[in-house]
Short mmCIF file of C-alpha atoms and ligand atoms in Angstrom, two decimals:
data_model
loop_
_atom_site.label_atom_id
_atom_site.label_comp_id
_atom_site.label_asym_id
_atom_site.label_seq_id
_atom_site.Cartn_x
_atom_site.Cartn_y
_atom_site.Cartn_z
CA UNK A 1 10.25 -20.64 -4.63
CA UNK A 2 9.11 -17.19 -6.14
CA UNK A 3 9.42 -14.35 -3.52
CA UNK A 4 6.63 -12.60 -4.97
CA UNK A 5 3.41 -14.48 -6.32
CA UNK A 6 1.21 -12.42 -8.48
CA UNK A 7 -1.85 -14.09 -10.05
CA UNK A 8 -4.66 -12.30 -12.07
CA UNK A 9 -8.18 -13.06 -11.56
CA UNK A 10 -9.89 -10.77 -14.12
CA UNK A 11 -8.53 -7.43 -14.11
CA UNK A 12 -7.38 -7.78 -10.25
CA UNK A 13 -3.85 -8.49 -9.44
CA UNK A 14 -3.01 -9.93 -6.49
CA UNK A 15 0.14 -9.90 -5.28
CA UNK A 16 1.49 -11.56 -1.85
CA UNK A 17 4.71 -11.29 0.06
CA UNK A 18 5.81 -15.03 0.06
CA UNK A 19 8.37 -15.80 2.84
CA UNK A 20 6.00 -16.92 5.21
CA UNK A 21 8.66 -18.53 7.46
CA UNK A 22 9.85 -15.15 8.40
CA UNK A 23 6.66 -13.36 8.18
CA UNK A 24 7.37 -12.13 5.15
CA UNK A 25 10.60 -9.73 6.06
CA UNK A 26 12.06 -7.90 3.09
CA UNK A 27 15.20 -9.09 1.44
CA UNK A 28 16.87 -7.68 -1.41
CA UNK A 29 15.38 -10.43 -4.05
CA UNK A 30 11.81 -10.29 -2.29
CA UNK A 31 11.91 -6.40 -2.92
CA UNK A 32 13.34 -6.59 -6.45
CA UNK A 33 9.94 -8.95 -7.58
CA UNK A 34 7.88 -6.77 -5.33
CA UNK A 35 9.33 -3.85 -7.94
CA UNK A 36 8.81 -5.39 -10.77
CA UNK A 37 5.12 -6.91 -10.22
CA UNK A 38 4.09 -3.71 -9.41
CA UNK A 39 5.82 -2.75 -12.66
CA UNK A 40 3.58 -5.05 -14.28
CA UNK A 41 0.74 -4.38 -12.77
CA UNK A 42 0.70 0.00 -13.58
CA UNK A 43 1.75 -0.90 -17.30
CA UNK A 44 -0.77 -3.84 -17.99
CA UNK A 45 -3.91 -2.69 -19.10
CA UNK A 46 -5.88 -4.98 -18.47
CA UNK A 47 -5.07 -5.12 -14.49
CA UNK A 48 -7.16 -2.38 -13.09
CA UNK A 49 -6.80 -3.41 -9.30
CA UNK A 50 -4.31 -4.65 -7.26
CA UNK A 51 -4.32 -6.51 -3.81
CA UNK A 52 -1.09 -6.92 -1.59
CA UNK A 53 -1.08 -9.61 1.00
CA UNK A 54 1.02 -11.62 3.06
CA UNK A 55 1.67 -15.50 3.09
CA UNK A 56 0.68 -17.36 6.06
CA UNK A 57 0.54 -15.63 9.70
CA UNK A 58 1.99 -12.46 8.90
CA UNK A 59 1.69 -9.54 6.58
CA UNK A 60 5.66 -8.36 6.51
CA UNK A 61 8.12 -8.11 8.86
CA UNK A 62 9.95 -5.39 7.51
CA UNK A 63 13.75 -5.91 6.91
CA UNK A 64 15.12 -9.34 6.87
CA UNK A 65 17.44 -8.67 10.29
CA UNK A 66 19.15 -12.05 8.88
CA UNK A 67 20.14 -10.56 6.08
CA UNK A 68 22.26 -7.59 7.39
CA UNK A 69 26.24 -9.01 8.82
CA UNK A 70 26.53 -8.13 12.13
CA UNK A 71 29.48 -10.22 12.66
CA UNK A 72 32.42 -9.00 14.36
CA UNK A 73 34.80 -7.21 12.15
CA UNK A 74 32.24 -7.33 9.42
CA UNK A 75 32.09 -3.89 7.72
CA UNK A 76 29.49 -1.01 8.86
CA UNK A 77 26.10 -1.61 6.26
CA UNK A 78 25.13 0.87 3.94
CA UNK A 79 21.67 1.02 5.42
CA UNK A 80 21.25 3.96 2.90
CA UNK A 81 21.67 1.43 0.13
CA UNK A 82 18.89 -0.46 1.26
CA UNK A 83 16.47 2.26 1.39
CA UNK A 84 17.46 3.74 -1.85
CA UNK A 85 17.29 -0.02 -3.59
CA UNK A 86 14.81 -2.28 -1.52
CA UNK A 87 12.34 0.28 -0.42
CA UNK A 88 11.85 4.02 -1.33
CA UNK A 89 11.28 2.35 -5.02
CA UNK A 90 8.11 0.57 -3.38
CA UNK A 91 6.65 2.97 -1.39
CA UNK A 92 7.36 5.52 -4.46
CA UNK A 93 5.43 3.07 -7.01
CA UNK A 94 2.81 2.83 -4.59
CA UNK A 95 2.19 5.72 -4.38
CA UNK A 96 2.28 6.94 -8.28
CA UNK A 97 0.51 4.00 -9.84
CA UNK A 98 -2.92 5.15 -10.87
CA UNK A 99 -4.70 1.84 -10.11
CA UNK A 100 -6.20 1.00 -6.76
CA UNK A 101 -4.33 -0.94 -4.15
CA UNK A 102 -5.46 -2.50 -1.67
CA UNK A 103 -3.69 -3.82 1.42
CA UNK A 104 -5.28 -6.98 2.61
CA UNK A 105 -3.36 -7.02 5.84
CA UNK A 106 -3.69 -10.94 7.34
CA UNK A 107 -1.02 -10.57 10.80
CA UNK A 108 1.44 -8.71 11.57
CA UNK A 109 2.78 -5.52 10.18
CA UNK A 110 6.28 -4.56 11.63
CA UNK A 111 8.82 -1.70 10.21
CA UNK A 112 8.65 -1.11 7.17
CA UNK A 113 5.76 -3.52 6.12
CA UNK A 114 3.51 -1.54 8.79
CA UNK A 115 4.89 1.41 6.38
CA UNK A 116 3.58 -0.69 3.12
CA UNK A 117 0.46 -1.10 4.16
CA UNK A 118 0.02 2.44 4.96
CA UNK A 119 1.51 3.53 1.44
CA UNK A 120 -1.59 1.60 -0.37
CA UNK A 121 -4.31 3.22 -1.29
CA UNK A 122 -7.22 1.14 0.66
CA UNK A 123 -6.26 -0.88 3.97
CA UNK A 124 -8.21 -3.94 5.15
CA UNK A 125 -7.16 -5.82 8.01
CA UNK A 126 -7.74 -9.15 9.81
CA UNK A 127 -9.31 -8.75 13.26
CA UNK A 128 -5.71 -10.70 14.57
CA UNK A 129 -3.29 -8.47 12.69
CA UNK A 130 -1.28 -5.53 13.78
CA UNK A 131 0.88 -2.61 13.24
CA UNK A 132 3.98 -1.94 15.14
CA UNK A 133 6.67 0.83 14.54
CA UNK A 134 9.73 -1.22 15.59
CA UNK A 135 12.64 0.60 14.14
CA UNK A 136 13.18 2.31 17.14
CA UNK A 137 13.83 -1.25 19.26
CA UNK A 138 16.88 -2.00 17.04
CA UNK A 139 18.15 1.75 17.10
CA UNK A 140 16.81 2.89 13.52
CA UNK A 141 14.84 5.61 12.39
CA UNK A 142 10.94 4.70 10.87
CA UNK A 143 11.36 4.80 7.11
CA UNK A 144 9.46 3.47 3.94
CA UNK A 145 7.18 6.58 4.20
CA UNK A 146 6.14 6.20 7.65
CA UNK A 147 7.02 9.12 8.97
CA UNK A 148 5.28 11.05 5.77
CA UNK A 149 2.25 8.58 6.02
CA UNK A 150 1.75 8.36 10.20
CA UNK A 151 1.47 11.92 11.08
CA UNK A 152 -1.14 12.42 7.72
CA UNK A 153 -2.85 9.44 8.94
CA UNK A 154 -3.06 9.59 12.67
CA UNK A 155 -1.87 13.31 13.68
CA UNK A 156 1.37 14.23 15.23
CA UNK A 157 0.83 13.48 18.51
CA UNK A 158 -0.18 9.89 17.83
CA UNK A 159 2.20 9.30 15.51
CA UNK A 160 5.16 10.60 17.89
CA UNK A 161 3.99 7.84 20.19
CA UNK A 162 3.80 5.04 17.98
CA UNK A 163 7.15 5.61 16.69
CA UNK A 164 9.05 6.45 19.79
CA UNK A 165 7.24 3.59 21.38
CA UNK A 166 7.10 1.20 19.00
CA UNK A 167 4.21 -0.55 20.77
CA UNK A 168 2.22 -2.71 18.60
CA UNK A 169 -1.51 -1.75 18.00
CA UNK A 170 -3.88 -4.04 16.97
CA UNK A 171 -6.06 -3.89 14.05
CA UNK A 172 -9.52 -2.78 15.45
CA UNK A 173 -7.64 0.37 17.41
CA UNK A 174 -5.55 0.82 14.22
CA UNK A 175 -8.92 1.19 12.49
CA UNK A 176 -10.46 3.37 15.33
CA UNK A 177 -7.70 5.87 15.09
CA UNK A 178 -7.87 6.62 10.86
CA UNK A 179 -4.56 4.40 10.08
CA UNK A 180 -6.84 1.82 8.49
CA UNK A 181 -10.16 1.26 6.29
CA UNK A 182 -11.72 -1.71 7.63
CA UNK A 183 -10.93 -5.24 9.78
CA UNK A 184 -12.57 -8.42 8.94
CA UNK A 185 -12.70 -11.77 10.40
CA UNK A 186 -9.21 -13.59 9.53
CA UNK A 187 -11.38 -16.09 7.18
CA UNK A 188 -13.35 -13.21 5.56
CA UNK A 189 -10.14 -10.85 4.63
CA UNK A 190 -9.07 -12.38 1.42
CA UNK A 191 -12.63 -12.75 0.24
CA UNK A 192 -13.21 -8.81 1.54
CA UNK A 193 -10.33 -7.56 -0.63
CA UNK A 194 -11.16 -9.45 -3.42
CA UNK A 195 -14.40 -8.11 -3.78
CA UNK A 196 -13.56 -4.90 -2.81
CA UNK A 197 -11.04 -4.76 -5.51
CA UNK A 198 -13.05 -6.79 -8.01
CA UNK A 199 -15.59 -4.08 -7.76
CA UNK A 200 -13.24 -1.61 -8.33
CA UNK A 201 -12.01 -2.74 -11.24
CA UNK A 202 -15.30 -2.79 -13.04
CA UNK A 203 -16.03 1.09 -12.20
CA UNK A 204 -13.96 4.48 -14.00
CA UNK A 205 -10.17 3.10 -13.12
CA UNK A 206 -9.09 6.32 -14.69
CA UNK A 207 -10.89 8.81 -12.53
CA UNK A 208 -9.58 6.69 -9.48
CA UNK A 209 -6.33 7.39 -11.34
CA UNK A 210 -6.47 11.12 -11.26
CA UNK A 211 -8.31 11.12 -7.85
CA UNK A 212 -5.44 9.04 -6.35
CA UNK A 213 -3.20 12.49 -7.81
CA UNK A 214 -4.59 15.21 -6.63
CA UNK A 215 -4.52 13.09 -3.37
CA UNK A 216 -1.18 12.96 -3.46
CA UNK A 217 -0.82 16.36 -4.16
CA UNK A 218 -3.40 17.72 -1.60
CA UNK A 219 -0.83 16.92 1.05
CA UNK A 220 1.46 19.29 0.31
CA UNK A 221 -0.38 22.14 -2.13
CA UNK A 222 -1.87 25.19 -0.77
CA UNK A 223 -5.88 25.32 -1.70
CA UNK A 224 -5.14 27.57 -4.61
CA UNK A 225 -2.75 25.45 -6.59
CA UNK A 226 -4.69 22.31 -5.22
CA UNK A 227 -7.98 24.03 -6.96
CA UNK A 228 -5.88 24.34 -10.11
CA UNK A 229 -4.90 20.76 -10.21
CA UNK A 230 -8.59 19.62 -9.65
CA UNK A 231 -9.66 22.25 -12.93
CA UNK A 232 -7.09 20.44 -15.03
CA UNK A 233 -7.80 17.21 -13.79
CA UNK A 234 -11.21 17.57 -14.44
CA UNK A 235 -11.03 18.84 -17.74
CA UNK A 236 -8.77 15.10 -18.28
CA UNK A 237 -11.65 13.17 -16.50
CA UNK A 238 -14.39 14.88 -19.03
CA UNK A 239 -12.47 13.90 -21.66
CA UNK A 240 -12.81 10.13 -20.99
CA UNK A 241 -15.21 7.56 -22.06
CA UNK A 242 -16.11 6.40 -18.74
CA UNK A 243 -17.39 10.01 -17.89
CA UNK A 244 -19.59 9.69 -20.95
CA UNK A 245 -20.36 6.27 -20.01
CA UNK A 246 -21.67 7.17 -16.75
CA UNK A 247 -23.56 9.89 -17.74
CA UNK A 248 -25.38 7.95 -19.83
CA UNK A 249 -25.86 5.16 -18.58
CA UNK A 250 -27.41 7.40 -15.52
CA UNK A 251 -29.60 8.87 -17.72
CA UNK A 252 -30.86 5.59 -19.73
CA UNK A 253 -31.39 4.23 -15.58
CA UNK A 254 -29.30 1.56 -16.91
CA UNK A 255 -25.79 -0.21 -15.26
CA UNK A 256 -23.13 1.52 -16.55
CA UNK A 257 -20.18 -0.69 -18.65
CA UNK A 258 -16.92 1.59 -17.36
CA UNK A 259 -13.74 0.32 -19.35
CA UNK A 260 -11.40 2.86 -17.65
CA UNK A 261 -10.62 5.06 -20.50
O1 LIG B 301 18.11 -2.81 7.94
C1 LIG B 301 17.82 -2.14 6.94
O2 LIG B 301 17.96 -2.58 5.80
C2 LIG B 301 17.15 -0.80 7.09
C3 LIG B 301 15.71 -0.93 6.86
C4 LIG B 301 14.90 -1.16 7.89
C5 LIG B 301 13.48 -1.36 7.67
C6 LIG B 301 12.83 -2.14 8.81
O3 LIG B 301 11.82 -2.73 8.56
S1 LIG B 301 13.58 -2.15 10.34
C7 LIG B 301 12.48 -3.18 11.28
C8 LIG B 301 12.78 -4.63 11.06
N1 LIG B 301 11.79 -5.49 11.63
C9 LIG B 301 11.71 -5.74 12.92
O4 LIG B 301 12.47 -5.24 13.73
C10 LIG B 301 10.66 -6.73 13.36
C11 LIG B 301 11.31 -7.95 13.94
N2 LIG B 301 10.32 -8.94 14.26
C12 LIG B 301 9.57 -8.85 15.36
O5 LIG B 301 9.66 -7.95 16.18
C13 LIG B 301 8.61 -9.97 15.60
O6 LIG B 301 9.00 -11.06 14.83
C14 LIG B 301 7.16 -9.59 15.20
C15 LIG B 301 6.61 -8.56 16.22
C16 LIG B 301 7.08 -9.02 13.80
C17 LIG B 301 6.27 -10.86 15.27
O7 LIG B 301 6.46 -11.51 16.49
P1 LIG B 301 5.94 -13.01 16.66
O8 LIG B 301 6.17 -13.38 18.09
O9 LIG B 301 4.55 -13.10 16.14
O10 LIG B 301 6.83 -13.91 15.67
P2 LIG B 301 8.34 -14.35 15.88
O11 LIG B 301 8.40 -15.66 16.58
O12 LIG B 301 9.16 -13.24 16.44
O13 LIG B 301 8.80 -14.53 14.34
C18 LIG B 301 8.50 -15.71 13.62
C19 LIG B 301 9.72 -16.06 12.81
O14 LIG B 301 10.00 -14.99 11.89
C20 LIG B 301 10.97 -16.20 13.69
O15 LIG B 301 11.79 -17.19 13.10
P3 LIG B 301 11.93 -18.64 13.80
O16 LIG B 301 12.34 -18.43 15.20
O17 LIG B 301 10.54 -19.23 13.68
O18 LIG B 301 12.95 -19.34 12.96
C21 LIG B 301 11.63 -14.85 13.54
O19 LIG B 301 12.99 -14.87 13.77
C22 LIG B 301 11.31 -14.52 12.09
N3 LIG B 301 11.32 -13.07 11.87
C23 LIG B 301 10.39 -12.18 12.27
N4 LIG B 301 10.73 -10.97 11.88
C24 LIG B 301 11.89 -11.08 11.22
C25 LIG B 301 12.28 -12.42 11.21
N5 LIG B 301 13.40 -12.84 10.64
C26 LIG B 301 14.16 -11.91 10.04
N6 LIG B 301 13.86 -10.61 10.00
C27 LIG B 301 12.74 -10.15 10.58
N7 LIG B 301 12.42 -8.84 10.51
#
């Protein structure tokens, strides 16, 4: 059974974390197709959106705690290893890839799939789901981004609680404190994101492209070099068809036809 199932409905890609018999937690093969969908999906062309869900009840349960040997007398785990391999290559292609995600986030989201979710673009979660910081319960540190994303998304404060905590939040307060875009009924979600993303893909993919840089960016850049990287991106975004697209399109009152070039 694939780990991963990606199917392509238009120019959307939807993408969904199939172990559903243990909520979806990561193991080494599940991360590896993760990797290389996402792979697929920045150097297709013709995918211009992506959606990332969970099979049945749960979104992702983090790390597979199966899959590490706690035996006794088994050998200390390179838990290094598995950031370096399984996850900072997610969170990093996440990030970069200049196509929408969206997280369509159906249950719960625990360690490093809370972290997932955050690293995508666009959140949308199911009234029933929730986010919980659970390293700290089995004596690790929060990782796949979390402690970059939390703090951005929440403020220090809140995000100092969560983690050192590790209480589980549910979806509405998630999206009352800024962690998250939207809830939806658990029958509406997949529809939500769909749409969401279908739209998406039919408007200037590129300029989401760029904007999703200097977002990235803005995090870290002082407002000088930050104004600089909006001038040059700018100057790329005038360049492009859907810019001349829209513009005319706005002025001929018509619909425009973006093709993200
Ligand atoms: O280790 C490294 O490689 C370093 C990297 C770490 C990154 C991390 O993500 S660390 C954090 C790991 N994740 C967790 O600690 C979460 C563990 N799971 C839970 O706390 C709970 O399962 C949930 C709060 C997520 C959900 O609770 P609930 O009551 O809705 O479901 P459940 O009954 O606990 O789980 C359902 C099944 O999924 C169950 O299996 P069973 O009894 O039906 O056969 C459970 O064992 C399994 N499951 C849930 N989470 C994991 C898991 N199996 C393996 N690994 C999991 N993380």
């Amino acid at each position: 059974m694939p780990l991963i199932l990606s199917e392509a409905t238009g120019a959307v890609l939807r993408i969904t974390l199939n172990r559903p018999e243990v909520l979806n937690a990561f193991n080494l093969d599940m991360a590896r197709e993760l990797q290389a969908a996402l792979d697929h999906a920045a150097e297709s062309p013709a995918i211009r959106a992506i959606v990332l869900t969970g099979s049945g009840r749960g979104f992702c349960a983090g790390q597979d705690l199966a899959a590490v040997d706690m035996s006794p007398g088994a050998p200390d785990v390179d838990l290094a290893m598995f950031i370096r391999e399984q996850y900072n290559p997610v969170i990093t292609r996440l990030r970069s890839i200049e196509k929408p995600v969206i997280a369509a986030v159906n249950g719960v989201a625990a360690g490093a799939g809370a972290n997932l979710a955050f690293a995508c673009d666009i959140v949308l979660a199911a009234t029933n789901a929730s986010f919980i910081q659970s390293f700290t319960k089995i004596g690790l540190v929060p990782d796949s981004g979390g402690t970059w994303t939390l703090p951005r998304l929440v403020g220090f404060a809140r995000a100092s609680a969560l983690m050192l905590l590790a209480e589980k939040v549910p979806a509405t307060q998630a999206r009352d404190w800024g962690m998250i875009w939207q809830v939806h009924e658990p029958g509406e979600l997949a529809d939500a994101a769909m749409t969401m993303a279908t739209t998406m893909a039919a408007q200037p993919t590129r300029a989401f492209g760029l904007t999703k840089r200097l977002l990235n960016a803005s995090l870290q850049n002082d407002l000088a070099t930050q104004l600089a990287m909006e001038e040059e991106l700018q100057g790329e975004a005038g360049k492009s068809a859907d810019f001349r697209e829209g513009v005319l399109a706005f002025l001929e009152k018509r619909a425009p036809a973006f093709t993200g070039r």
